[in-house]
């Protein structure tokens, strides 16, 4: 499996490497700063959960299919969950978490129209649940999704709608509930619940559906100038990491939910500087608007304290 004539990264990534050696200490220091700030028990913050379609994958794969053993035998064409994640991360600029059906069933409660993941470490609160393409879904999970909608939750289906239950005897329950949720292009209830079904999965259609379903985002980039990011918080201390993975510099306004006092920490140099930001009120919402400029392949920590 190893061909030394075509390998991109040589086996020895050390100070002796003529390609990496000169900058390796700087790179290791950069990674150490990232680890110090992010490898902790601080709570991860994101608004969106994507249900992992494990029952559909298990029901559709067989290893003797035409694609061969390595690729799983067959292509599960309705399983668009990877495309959903790519659109969110690279084109829309929304962080998300995959949610396994067992975790949804056993660990999530519904509070104030949100899905609350009850973990001792890294608990989560999700405002929107994305239902990627499914053929088979656990009936127990679909019941929880329907209860979430009934309590004011926001649900968006991105592709093929579930038609079979992972448990015996509940196929009709699945089809009946799916018709209730997604029989119309948009379904609403008196508690503020919204169920949307996308006709096509594209970045623009998914962005528009999220804008309809959701109010003030935890993080939002202006002018569709998307950066990769992660947000963690402990008590009243917010830590954001923004990264520009592209080949061109990005200058954008970043809208952060809440009223925060901010400063920037550069993981490449270790320098700390004042951040440029303003506070905005939009109805009942408090927004902190950060002005951010990042060169290609650069990242920055933004630290915030609530006012």
XYZ file of C-alpha atoms in Angstrom:
307
model
C 0.000 0.000 0.000
C 3.008 2.302 0.377
C 4.581 3.607 -2.846
C 7.556 5.869 -2.120
C 7.435 7.263 -5.672
C 3.995 8.860 -5.287
C 3.525 9.528 -1.571
C 2.719 13.155 -0.733
C 3.698 13.233 2.932
C 6.962 11.471 3.644
C 6.935 9.138 6.672
C 9.282 11.215 8.806
C 7.677 14.538 9.681
C 10.580 15.731 11.819
C 13.175 18.474 12.056
C 15.219 16.512 9.486
C 12.607 16.930 6.747
C 13.745 19.408 4.057
C 10.070 20.265 3.398
C 8.610 20.603 6.921
C 11.551 20.755 9.274
C 12.081 24.513 9.369
C 8.461 25.284 10.293
C 7.651 22.207 12.372
C 8.316 23.808 15.769
C 6.054 26.714 14.869
C 3.358 24.286 13.734
C 3.610 22.242 16.940
C 3.277 25.394 19.038
C 0.196 26.365 17.021
C -1.371 22.945 17.652
C -0.528 23.177 21.347
C -2.417 26.477 21.594
C -5.432 24.933 19.846
C -5.392 21.948 22.195
C -5.107 24.147 25.278
C -8.157 26.171 24.268
C -10.372 23.413 22.850
C -9.522 20.070 24.493
C -11.569 20.613 27.608
C -15.002 19.998 29.059
C -16.415 23.362 27.972
C -19.860 23.062 26.418
C -20.019 22.965 22.629
C -22.615 25.355 21.194
C -24.474 24.848 17.932
C -28.101 25.291 16.926
C -28.465 22.430 14.445
C -28.639 18.658 14.898
C -28.490 16.272 11.921
C -30.061 12.872 12.576
C -27.594 10.136 11.649
C -29.425 7.707 9.280
C -27.999 4.524 10.765
C -31.125 2.396 10.156
C -31.227 3.397 6.483
C -27.528 2.594 6.071
C -27.875 -0.753 7.818
C -30.991 -1.613 5.832
C -29.481 -0.750 2.453
C -25.926 -2.057 2.541
C -24.837 -5.521 1.519
C -21.181 -6.317 0.964
C -21.672 -8.531 -2.094
C -23.108 -5.638 -4.116
C -21.670 -4.383 -7.422
C -19.404 -1.775 -5.807
C -17.408 -4.455 -4.020
C -16.482 -4.961 -0.390
C -14.359 -1.844 0.127
C -17.137 0.578 -0.870
C -19.849 -1.213 1.053
C -21.341 -3.163 -1.822
C -24.027 -0.709 -2.891
C -24.681 3.012 -3.041
C -27.401 4.214 -0.671
C -28.675 6.958 -2.955
C -31.144 8.420 -0.460
C -28.464 8.850 2.237
C -27.618 12.523 1.663
C -26.358 13.231 5.183
C -22.760 13.814 4.036
C -23.966 16.374 1.480
C -26.034 18.059 4.198
C -22.947 18.402 6.395
C -20.820 19.723 3.527
C -23.392 22.383 2.634
C -23.634 23.483 6.266
C -19.889 23.675 6.853
C -18.476 24.940 3.568
C -21.214 26.990 1.911
C -23.697 28.141 4.564
C -21.409 28.563 7.559
C -23.473 26.811 10.238
C -21.962 24.479 12.801
C -23.898 21.292 13.529
C -23.709 17.973 15.358
C -24.689 14.530 14.125
C -27.240 12.993 16.481
C -27.481 9.212 16.666
C -31.077 7.927 16.959
C -30.262 6.095 20.199
C -28.942 9.327 21.708
C -32.053 11.166 20.525
C -34.289 8.537 22.124
C -32.439 7.993 25.387
C -30.605 11.212 26.210
C -32.596 14.088 24.682
C -35.461 15.907 26.335
C -37.646 18.668 24.941
C -37.582 22.019 26.724
C -38.922 25.354 25.484
C -39.074 24.150 21.884
C -35.473 22.866 21.932
C -33.874 19.425 21.951
C -31.695 19.239 25.049
C -28.929 16.642 25.083
C -28.409 15.722 28.728
C -24.694 14.964 28.901
C -22.536 15.405 31.992
C -19.867 16.822 29.683
C -20.610 18.746 26.491
C -24.390 19.048 26.851
C -26.147 20.553 23.837
C -29.309 22.525 23.061
C -30.561 22.211 19.474
C -33.101 24.597 17.955
C -33.368 22.846 14.570
C -33.338 19.151 13.660
C -32.364 18.224 10.099
C -33.831 14.939 8.882
C -31.599 13.810 5.999
C -32.751 11.297 3.402
C -34.097 8.104 4.970
C -35.978 5.026 3.864
C -35.922 3.358 7.272
C -36.069 5.162 10.602
C -36.565 3.960 14.187
C -40.203 4.554 15.087
C -39.065 5.585 18.563
C -36.965 8.378 17.021
C -39.735 9.584 14.762
C -42.079 9.789 17.758
C -39.508 11.995 19.518
C -39.194 14.174 16.403
C -42.984 14.566 16.243
C -43.085 15.508 19.940
C -40.320 18.060 19.300
C -42.387 19.592 16.484
C -45.547 19.574 18.620
C -43.678 21.490 21.351
C -42.552 24.209 18.940
C -39.459 22.582 17.430
C -38.196 23.163 13.907
C -37.680 20.141 11.612
C -36.313 20.217 8.060
C -36.337 17.169 5.759
C -33.704 17.316 3.030
C -34.516 14.388 0.750
C -36.229 10.994 0.653
C -38.808 10.724 3.425
C -38.871 7.670 5.738
C -41.329 4.958 4.749
C -40.346 1.992 6.923
C -39.805 1.462 10.630
C -36.652 -0.133 12.029
C -38.975 -1.926 14.494
C -41.451 -4.560 13.378
C -45.095 -3.540 13.044
C -44.720 0.239 12.778
C -44.434 0.960 9.051
C -47.922 2.488 8.993
C -47.095 4.616 12.031
C -44.059 5.953 10.172
C -45.932 6.787 6.965
C -48.829 8.373 8.883
C -46.533 10.557 10.979
C -44.422 11.591 7.984
C -47.608 12.622 6.158
C -48.639 14.710 9.170
C -45.273 16.457 9.299
C -44.433 16.813 5.617
C -47.688 16.363 3.712
C -47.437 20.040 2.823
C -44.244 21.822 1.794
C -44.425 23.761 5.073
C -46.412 22.635 8.114
C -46.900 24.802 11.214
C -48.647 24.428 14.553
C -49.942 26.801 17.217
C -46.865 26.311 19.413
C -44.524 27.662 16.755
C -43.452 24.288 15.418
C -42.365 24.228 11.784
C -41.782 21.225 9.500
C -40.232 21.939 6.088
C -39.382 19.631 3.217
C -36.798 20.663 0.635
C -37.619 19.920 -3.004
C -33.914 19.900 -3.836
C -30.892 19.765 -1.573
C -28.708 22.720 -2.476
C -26.873 25.235 -0.329
C -29.343 27.983 -1.277
C -32.484 25.947 -0.528
C -31.082 24.688 2.775
C -30.023 28.201 3.789
C -33.485 29.565 2.978
C -35.187 26.784 4.954
C -32.982 27.469 7.971
C -33.789 31.176 7.745
C -37.520 30.358 7.755
C -37.223 27.905 10.655
C -34.707 29.714 12.824
C -34.453 33.153 14.377
C -31.150 34.557 15.607
C -28.237 32.239 14.890
C -25.473 31.526 17.368
C -22.970 32.568 14.666
C -23.800 34.134 11.319
C -21.511 35.464 8.592
C -22.522 38.444 6.511
C -22.448 38.500 2.698
C -22.111 34.690 2.602
C -18.388 35.013 3.395
C -18.088 31.662 5.148
C -15.402 30.731 7.658
C -15.059 27.448 9.528
C -15.679 27.850 13.251
C -16.362 26.228 16.582
C -17.956 27.810 19.660
C -17.490 26.582 23.236
C -18.590 28.129 26.501
C -18.010 27.574 30.206
C -19.987 29.665 32.672
C -19.811 33.156 31.150
C -16.641 32.603 29.087
C -17.151 32.167 25.338
C -14.420 30.819 23.063
C -14.787 30.993 19.283
C -12.219 29.670 16.813
C -12.556 31.026 13.260
C -10.460 29.605 10.401
C -10.006 30.581 6.766
C -9.173 27.420 4.810
C -9.410 29.131 1.429
C -6.817 30.591 -0.918
C -8.048 34.193 -0.615
C -8.319 36.570 2.311
C -11.782 36.935 3.837
C -13.094 40.131 5.373
C -16.579 39.843 6.849
C -18.901 40.863 9.614
C -19.684 38.085 12.076
C -22.894 38.251 14.086
C -22.702 36.550 17.491
C -25.812 35.897 19.545
C -25.732 37.798 22.839
C -24.083 40.947 24.128
C -20.383 40.221 24.571
C -17.121 42.015 25.278
C -14.547 40.549 22.887
C -10.806 40.236 22.356
C -8.773 38.232 19.831
C -6.017 35.688 20.523
C -3.758 34.657 17.624
C -2.844 30.927 17.862
C -0.092 31.389 15.249
C 1.829 34.002 17.264
C 0.380 33.957 20.773
C -0.435 37.676 20.559
C -3.642 39.112 22.009
C -5.307 42.216 20.589
C -8.505 44.175 21.032
C -11.387 43.124 18.796
C -13.428 45.505 16.655
C -17.104 45.047 17.439
C -20.410 46.767 18.140
C -23.581 45.827 19.983
C -26.872 45.707 18.085
C -30.447 45.199 19.265
C -32.936 43.612 16.869
C -36.318 43.373 18.569
C -35.754 41.231 21.636
C -32.448 39.881 20.305
C -29.037 41.066 21.468
C -26.321 40.795 18.797
C -22.587 41.413 18.934
C -21.265 42.281 15.470
C -17.579 41.449 15.063
C -15.432 42.752 12.203
C -13.047 40.009 11.181
C -10.334 39.702 8.531
C -8.374 36.498 8.000
C -5.610 35.766 5.526
C -5.563 32.386 3.727
C -4.829 29.415 5.985
C -5.036 31.510 9.137
C -7.192 31.194 12.225
C -7.996 33.279 15.268
C -9.574 32.790 18.660
C -12.203 35.314 19.735
C -12.860 35.306 23.472
C -15.985 36.853 24.880
C -17.506 37.622 28.255
C -21.212 38.292 28.622
C -22.291 41.719 29.730
